[in-house]
PDB file of N, CA and C in Angstrom:
ATOM      1  N   MET K 249      -4.242 141.101 144.545  1.00  0.00           N
ATOM      2  CA  MET K 249      -4.322 140.130 145.636  1.00  0.00           C
ATOM      3  C   MET K 249      -3.539 140.673 146.831  1.00  0.00           C
ATOM      4  N   PRO K 250      -4.130 140.706 148.034  1.00  0.00           N
ATOM      5  CA  PRO K 250      -3.391 141.210 149.199  1.00  0.00           C
ATOM      6  C   PRO K 250      -2.312 140.230 149.640  1.00  0.00           C
ATOM      7  N   LYS K 251      -1.341 140.764 150.353  1.00  0.00           N
ATOM      8  CA  LYS K 251      -0.255 139.921 150.862  1.00  0.00           C
ATOM      9  C   LYS K 251      -0.751 139.047 152.013  1.00  0.00           C
ATOM     10  N   MET K 252      -0.112 137.886 152.164  1.00  0.00           N
ATOM     11  CA  MET K 252      -0.427 137.006 153.288  1.00  0.00           C
ATOM     12  C   MET K 252       0.203 137.584 154.548  1.00  0.00           C
ATOM     13  N   LYS K 253      -0.530 137.533 155.652  1.00  0.00           N
ATOM     14  CA  LYS K 253       0.023 138.008 156.922  1.00  0.00           C
ATOM     15  C   LYS K 253       0.581 136.832 157.702  1.00  0.00           C
ATOM     16  N   THR K 254       1.792 136.997 158.221  1.00  0.00           N
ATOM     17  CA  THR K 254       2.409 135.985 159.071  1.00  0.00           C
ATOM     18  C   THR K 254       1.739 136.000 160.438  1.00  0.00           C
ATOM     19  N   ASN K 255       1.499 134.826 160.995  1.00  0.00           N
ATOM     20  CA  ASN K 255       0.928 134.723 162.325  1.00  0.00           C
ATOM     21  C   ASN K 255       1.939 135.249 163.343  1.00  0.00           C
ATOM     22  N   SER K 256       1.540 136.232 164.137  1.00  0.00           N
ATOM     23  CA  SER K 256       2.475 136.914 165.041  1.00  0.00           C
ATOM     24  C   SER K 256       3.030 135.994 166.112  1.00  0.00           C
ATOM     25  N   SER K 257       2.201 135.097 166.639  1.00  0.00           N
ATOM     26  CA  SER K 257       2.695 134.203 167.676  1.00  0.00           C
ATOM     27  C   SER K 257       3.633 133.152 167.094  1.00  0.00           C
ATOM     28  N   ALA K 258       3.381 132.739 165.858  1.00  0.00           N
ATOM     29  CA  ALA K 258       4.226 131.711 165.231  1.00  0.00           C
ATOM     30  C   ALA K 258       5.614 132.243 164.909  1.00  0.00           C
ATOM     31  N   LYS K 259       5.715 133.496 164.483  1.00  0.00           N
ATOM     32  CA  LYS K 259       7.029 134.018 164.120  1.00  0.00           C
ATOM     33  C   LYS K 259       7.922 134.203 165.342  1.00  0.00           C
ATOM     34  N   LYS K 260       7.329 134.278 166.541  1.00  0.00           N
ATOM     35  CA  LYS K 260       8.127 134.365 167.758  1.00  0.00           C
ATOM     36  C   LYS K 260       8.547 132.991 168.267  1.00  0.00           C
ATOM     37  N   ARG K 261       7.842 131.932 167.865  1.00  0.00           N
ATOM     38  CA  ARG K 261       8.081 130.597 168.411  1.00  0.00           C
ATOM     39  C   ARG K 261       8.905 129.689 167.513  1.00  0.00           C
ATOM     40  N   PHE K 262       8.962 129.970 166.218  1.00  0.00           N
ATOM     41  CA  PHE K 262       9.624 129.079 165.274  1.00  0.00           C
ATOM     42  C   PHE K 262      10.728 129.807 164.529  1.00  0.00           C
ATOM     43  N   LYS K 263      11.794 129.055 164.197  1.00  0.00           N
ATOM     44  CA  LYS K 263      12.906 129.598 163.419  1.00  0.00           C
ATOM     45  C   LYS K 263      13.169 128.663 162.256  1.00  0.00           C
ATOM     46  N   LEU K 264      13.571 129.223 161.134  1.00  0.00           N
ATOM     47  CA  LEU K 264      13.925 128.435 159.968  1.00  0.00           C
ATOM     48  C   LEU K 264      15.410 128.094 160.046  1.00  0.00           C
ATOM     49  N   THR K 265      15.745 126.817 159.867  1.00  0.00           N
ATOM     50  CA  THR K 265      17.147 126.403 159.891  1.00  0.00           C
ATOM     51  C   THR K 265      17.777 126.666 158.527  1.00  0.00           C
ATOM     52  N   GLY K 266      19.072 126.470 158.436  1.00  0.00           N
ATOM     53  CA  GLY K 266      19.783 126.707 157.186  1.00  0.00           C
ATOM     54  C   GLY K 266      19.376 125.756 156.084  1.00  0.00           C
ATOM     55  N   THR K 267      18.917 124.560 156.455  1.00  0.00           N
ATOM     56  CA  THR K 267      18.524 123.569 155.458  1.00  0.00           C
ATOM     57  C   THR K 267      17.042 123.624 155.135  1.00  0.00           C
ATOM     58  N   GLY K 268      16.315 124.595 155.699  1.00  0.00           N
ATOM     59  CA  GLY K 268      14.900 124.759 155.375  1.00  0.00           C
ATOM     60  C   GLY K 268      13.950 124.075 156.322  1.00  0.00           C
ATOM     61  N   LYS K 269      14.458 123.452 157.369  1.00  0.00           N
ATOM     62  CA  LYS K 269      13.575 122.837 158.355  1.00  0.00           C
ATOM     63  C   LYS K 269      13.139 123.900 159.360  1.00  0.00           C
ATOM     64  N   ILE K 270      12.146 123.561 160.172  1.00  0.00           N
ATOM     65  CA  ILE K 270      11.622 124.522 161.143  1.00  0.00           C
ATOM     66  C   ILE K 270      11.960 124.037 162.544  1.00  0.00           C
ATOM     67  N   ALA K 271      12.638 124.887 163.311  1.00  0.00           N
ATOM     68  CA  ALA K 271      13.049 124.553 164.673  1.00  0.00           C
ATOM     69  C   ALA K 271      12.056 125.151 165.662  1.00  0.00           C
ATOM     70  N   ARG K 272      11.949 124.500 166.817  1.00  0.00           N
ATOM     71  CA  ARG K 272      11.044 124.958 167.868  1.00  0.00           C
ATOM     72  C   ARG K 272      11.705 124.739 169.213  1.00  0.00           C
ATOM     73  N   ASN K 273      11.201 125.418 170.243  1.00  0.00           N
ATOM     74  CA  ASN K 273      11.667 125.204 171.604  1.00  0.00           C
ATOM     75  C   ASN K 273      10.823 124.127 172.273  1.00  0.00           C
ATOM     76  N   ASN K 274      11.403 123.439 173.243  1.00  0.00           N
ATOM     77  CA  ASN K 274      10.682 122.408 173.977  1.00  0.00           C
ATOM     78  C   ASN K 274       9.850 123.018 175.100  1.00  0.00           C
ATOM     79  N   ALA K 275       8.778 122.332 175.446  1.00  0.00           N
ATOM     80  CA  ALA K 275       7.908 122.767 176.538  1.00  0.00           C
ATOM     81  C   ALA K 275       8.455 122.236 177.872  1.00  0.00           C
ATOM     82  N   PHE K 276       7.756 122.531 178.943  1.00  0.00           N
ATOM     83  CA  PHE K 276       8.047 122.032 180.299  1.00  0.00           C
ATOM     84  C   PHE K 276       9.341 122.595 180.882  1.00  0.00           C
ATOM     85  N   MET K 277       9.661 123.844 180.576  1.00  0.00           N
ATOM     86  CA  MET K 277      10.885 124.429 181.117  1.00  0.00           C
ATOM     87  C   MET K 277      10.630 125.752 181.832  1.00  0.00           C
ATOM     88  N   SER K 278       9.379 126.013 182.251  1.00  0.00           N
ATOM     89  CA  SER K 278       9.098 127.320 182.832  1.00  0.00           C
ATOM     90  C   SER K 278       9.157 127.330 184.360  1.00  0.00           C
ATOM     91  N   HIS K 279       8.657 126.286 185.015  1.00  0.00           N
ATOM     92  CA  HIS K 279       8.668 126.274 186.482  1.00  0.00           C
ATOM     93  C   HIS K 279       8.545 124.834 186.962  1.00  0.00           C
ATOM     94  N   ILE K 280       8.635 124.657 188.271  1.00  0.00           N
ATOM     95  CA  ILE K 280       8.631 123.328 188.922  1.00  0.00           C
ATOM     96  C   ILE K 280       9.714 122.438 188.313  1.00  0.00           C
ATOM     97  N   LEU K 281      10.941 122.928 188.329  1.00  0.00           N
ATOM     98  CA  LEU K 281      12.048 122.203 187.716  1.00  0.00           C
ATOM     99  C   LEU K 281      12.867 121.416 188.729  1.00  0.00           C
ATOM    100  N   THR K 282      12.540 121.530 190.018  1.00  0.00           N
ATOM    101  CA  THR K 282      13.357 120.874 191.032  1.00  0.00           C
ATOM    102  C   THR K 282      13.214 119.360 190.990  1.00  0.00           C
ATOM    103  N   LYS K 283      12.057 118.878 190.591  1.00  0.00           N
ATOM    104  CA  LYS K 283      11.856 117.429 190.571  1.00  0.00           C
ATOM    105  C   LYS K 283      12.428 116.778 189.315  1.00  0.00           C
ATOM    106  N   MET K 284      12.822 117.590 188.336  1.00  0.00           N
ATOM    107  CA  MET K 284      13.390 117.037 187.108  1.00  0.00           C
ATOM    108  C   MET K 284      14.870 116.757 187.274  1.00  0.00           C
ATOM    109  N   SER K 285      15.333 115.732 186.586  1.00  0.00           N
ATOM    110  CA  SER K 285      16.759 115.431 186.610  1.00  0.00           C
ATOM    111  C   SER K 285      17.514 116.477 185.783  1.00  0.00           C
ATOM    112  N   THR K 286      18.781 116.634 186.086  1.00  0.00           N
ATOM    113  CA  THR K 286      19.608 117.602 185.370  1.00  0.00           C
ATOM    114  C   THR K 286      19.699 117.255 183.894  1.00  0.00           C
ATOM    115  N   LYS K 287      19.780 115.978 183.594  1.00  0.00           N
ATOM    116  CA  LYS K 287      19.874 115.540 182.203  1.00  0.00           C
ATOM    117  C   LYS K 287      18.616 115.918 181.412  1.00  0.00           C
ATOM    118  N   ARG K 288      17.468 115.727 182.038  1.00  0.00           N
ATOM    119  CA  ARG K 288      16.218 116.053 181.354  1.00  0.00           C
ATOM    120  C   ARG K 288      16.092 117.545 181.108  1.00  0.00           C
ATOM    121  N   LYS K 289      16.467 118.347 182.111  1.00  0.00           N
ATOM    122  CA  LYS K 289      16.406 119.799 181.944  1.00  0.00           C
ATOM    123  C   LYS K 289      17.374 120.269 180.864  1.00  0.00           C
ATOM    124  N   ARG K 290      18.546 119.672 180.826  1.00  0.00           N
ATOM    125  CA  ARG K 290      19.552 120.039 179.831  1.00  0.00           C
ATOM    126  C   ARG K 290      19.048 119.724 178.413  1.00  0.00           C
ATOM    127  N   ASN K 291      18.441 118.556 178.246  1.00  0.00           N
ATOM    128  CA  ASN K 291      17.956 118.174 176.928  1.00  0.00           C
ATOM    129  C   ASN K 291      16.728 118.982 176.500  1.00  0.00           C
ATOM    130  N   LEU K 292      15.896 119.371 177.458  1.00  0.00           N
ATOM    131  CA  LEU K 292      14.736 120.191 177.120  1.00  0.00           C
ATOM    132  C   LEU K 292      15.133 121.613 176.735  1.00  0.00           C
ATOM    133  N   GLY K 293      16.297 122.045 177.155  1.00  0.00           N
ATOM    134  CA  GLY K 293      16.757 123.383 176.820  1.00  0.00           C
ATOM    135  C   GLY K 293      17.206 123.532 175.385  1.00  0.00           C
ATOM    136  N   GLN K 294      17.450 122.416 174.707  1.00  0.00           N
ATOM    137  CA  GLN K 294      17.875 122.467 173.311  1.00  0.00           C
ATOM    138  C   GLN K 294      16.659 122.568 172.395  1.00  0.00           C
ATOM    139  N   THR K 295      16.889 123.006 171.168  1.00  0.00           N
ATOM    140  CA  THR K 295      15.788 123.114 170.222  1.00  0.00           C
ATOM    141  C   THR K 295      15.514 121.771 169.559  1.00  0.00           C
ATOM    142  N   SER K 296      14.293 121.606 169.088  1.00  0.00           N
ATOM    143  CA  SER K 296      13.876 120.418 168.361  1.00  0.00           C
ATOM    144  C   SER K 296      13.319 120.851 167.013  1.00  0.00           C
ATOM    145  N   LEU K 297      13.077 119.877 166.156  1.00  0.00           N
ATOM    146  CA  LEU K 297      12.463 120.158 164.870  1.00  0.00           C
ATOM    147  C   LEU K 297      10.967 119.897 164.951  1.00  0.00           C
ATOM    148  N   VAL K 298      10.211 120.649 164.172  1.00  0.00           N
ATOM    149  CA  VAL K 298       8.768 120.453 164.118  1.00  0.00           C
ATOM    150  C   VAL K 298       8.490 119.119 163.434  1.00  0.00           C
ATOM    151  N   SER K 299       7.547 118.343 163.971  1.00  0.00           N
ATOM    152  CA  SER K 299       7.251 117.027 163.424  1.00  0.00           C
ATOM    153  C   SER K 299       6.546 117.166 162.071  1.00  0.00           C
ATOM    154  N   ASP K 300       6.590 116.086 161.298  1.00  0.00           N
ATOM    155  CA  ASP K 300       5.986 116.089 159.968  1.00  0.00           C
ATOM    156  C   ASP K 300       4.479 116.321 160.021  1.00  0.00           C
ATOM    157  N   ALA K 301       3.827 115.847 161.088  1.00  0.00           N
ATOM    158  CA  ALA K 301       2.376 116.006 161.212  1.00  0.00           C
ATOM    159  C   ALA K 301       1.988 117.471 161.381  1.00  0.00           C
ATOM    160  N   ASP K 302       2.836 118.263 162.031  1.00  0.00           N
ATOM    161  CA  ASP K 302       2.527 119.672 162.289  1.00  0.00           C
ATOM    162  C   ASP K 302       3.140 120.620 161.263  1.00  0.00           C
ATOM    163  N   LEU K 303       3.955 120.099 160.370  1.00  0.00           N
ATOM    164  CA  LEU K 303       4.728 120.935 159.462  1.00  0.00           C
ATOM    165  C   LEU K 303       3.837 121.786 158.564  1.00  0.00           C
ATOM    166  N   GLY K 304       2.776 121.206 158.051  1.00  0.00           N
ATOM    167  CA  GLY K 304       1.895 121.955 157.150  1.00  0.00           C
ATOM    168  C   GLY K 304       1.237 123.135 157.826  1.00  0.00           C
ATOM    169  N   ASN K 305       0.756 122.935 159.055  1.00  0.00           N
ATOM    170  CA  ASN K 305       0.104 124.032 159.784  1.00  0.00           C
ATOM    171  C   ASN K 305       1.087 125.142 160.120  1.00  0.00           C
ATOM    172  N   VAL K 306       2.306 124.764 160.526  1.00  0.00           N
ATOM    173  CA  VAL K 306       3.297 125.776 160.888  1.00  0.00           C
ATOM    174  C   VAL K 306       3.733 126.558 159.657  1.00  0.00           C
ATOM    175  N   LYS K 307       3.921 125.868 158.542  1.00  0.00           N
ATOM    176  CA  LYS K 307       4.304 126.561 157.309  1.00  0.00           C
ATOM    177  C   LYS K 307       3.218 127.532 156.865  1.00  0.00           C
ATOM    178  N   ARG K 308       1.961 127.156 157.050  1.00  0.00           N
ATOM    179  CA  ARG K 308       0.870 128.037 156.671  1.00  0.00           C
ATOM    180  C   ARG K 308       0.867 129.287 157.565  1.00  0.00           C
ATOM    181  N   MET K 309       1.139 129.102 158.859  1.00  0.00           N
ATOM    182  CA  MET K 309       1.167 130.259 159.765  1.00  0.00           C
ATOM    183  C   MET K 309       2.331 131.191 159.459  1.00  0.00           C
ATOM    184  N   LEU K 310       3.468 130.593 159.017  1.00  0.00           N
ATOM    185  CA  LEU K 310       4.654 131.402 158.704  1.00  0.00           C
ATOM    186  C   LEU K 310       4.680 131.862 157.255  1.00  0.00           C
ATOM    187  N   CYS K 311       3.678 131.486 156.454  1.00  0.00           N
ATOM    188  CA  CYS K 311       3.600 131.852 155.036  1.00  0.00           C
ATOM    189  C   CYS K 311       4.814 131.363 154.263  1.00  0.00           C
ATOM    190  N   ILE K 312       5.198 130.107 154.497  1.00  0.00           N
ATOM    191  CA  ILE K 312       6.323 129.497 153.801  1.00  0.00           C
ATOM    192  C   ILE K 312       5.764 128.549 152.748  1.00  0.00           C
ATOM    193  N   GLY K 313       6.296 128.600 151.562  1.00  0.00           N
ATOM    194  CA  GLY K 313       5.848 127.695 150.507  1.00  0.00           C
ATOM    195  C   GLY K 313       4.647 128.251 149.769  1.00  0.00           C
ATOM    196  N   LYS K 314       3.858 127.356 149.201  1.00  0.00           N
ATOM    197  CA  LYS K 314       2.719 127.765 148.378  1.00  0.00           C
ATOM    198  C   LYS K 314       1.504 128.053 149.231  1.00  0.00           C
TER     199      LYS K 314
END
């Protein structure tokens, strides 16, 4: 049986946390930031966790689990 290949774009976008959850970066931080409040920009700069609805697809792309 051949090995599973990890999705190249997914391995650059997602990180595995120490507890086994999957972290991601927030969108809307590339340009046109002048109209955003400082608080919103600060919070968007932090990482978030992948939602439960998307978890299965992301795990499949990263070849995590069964």
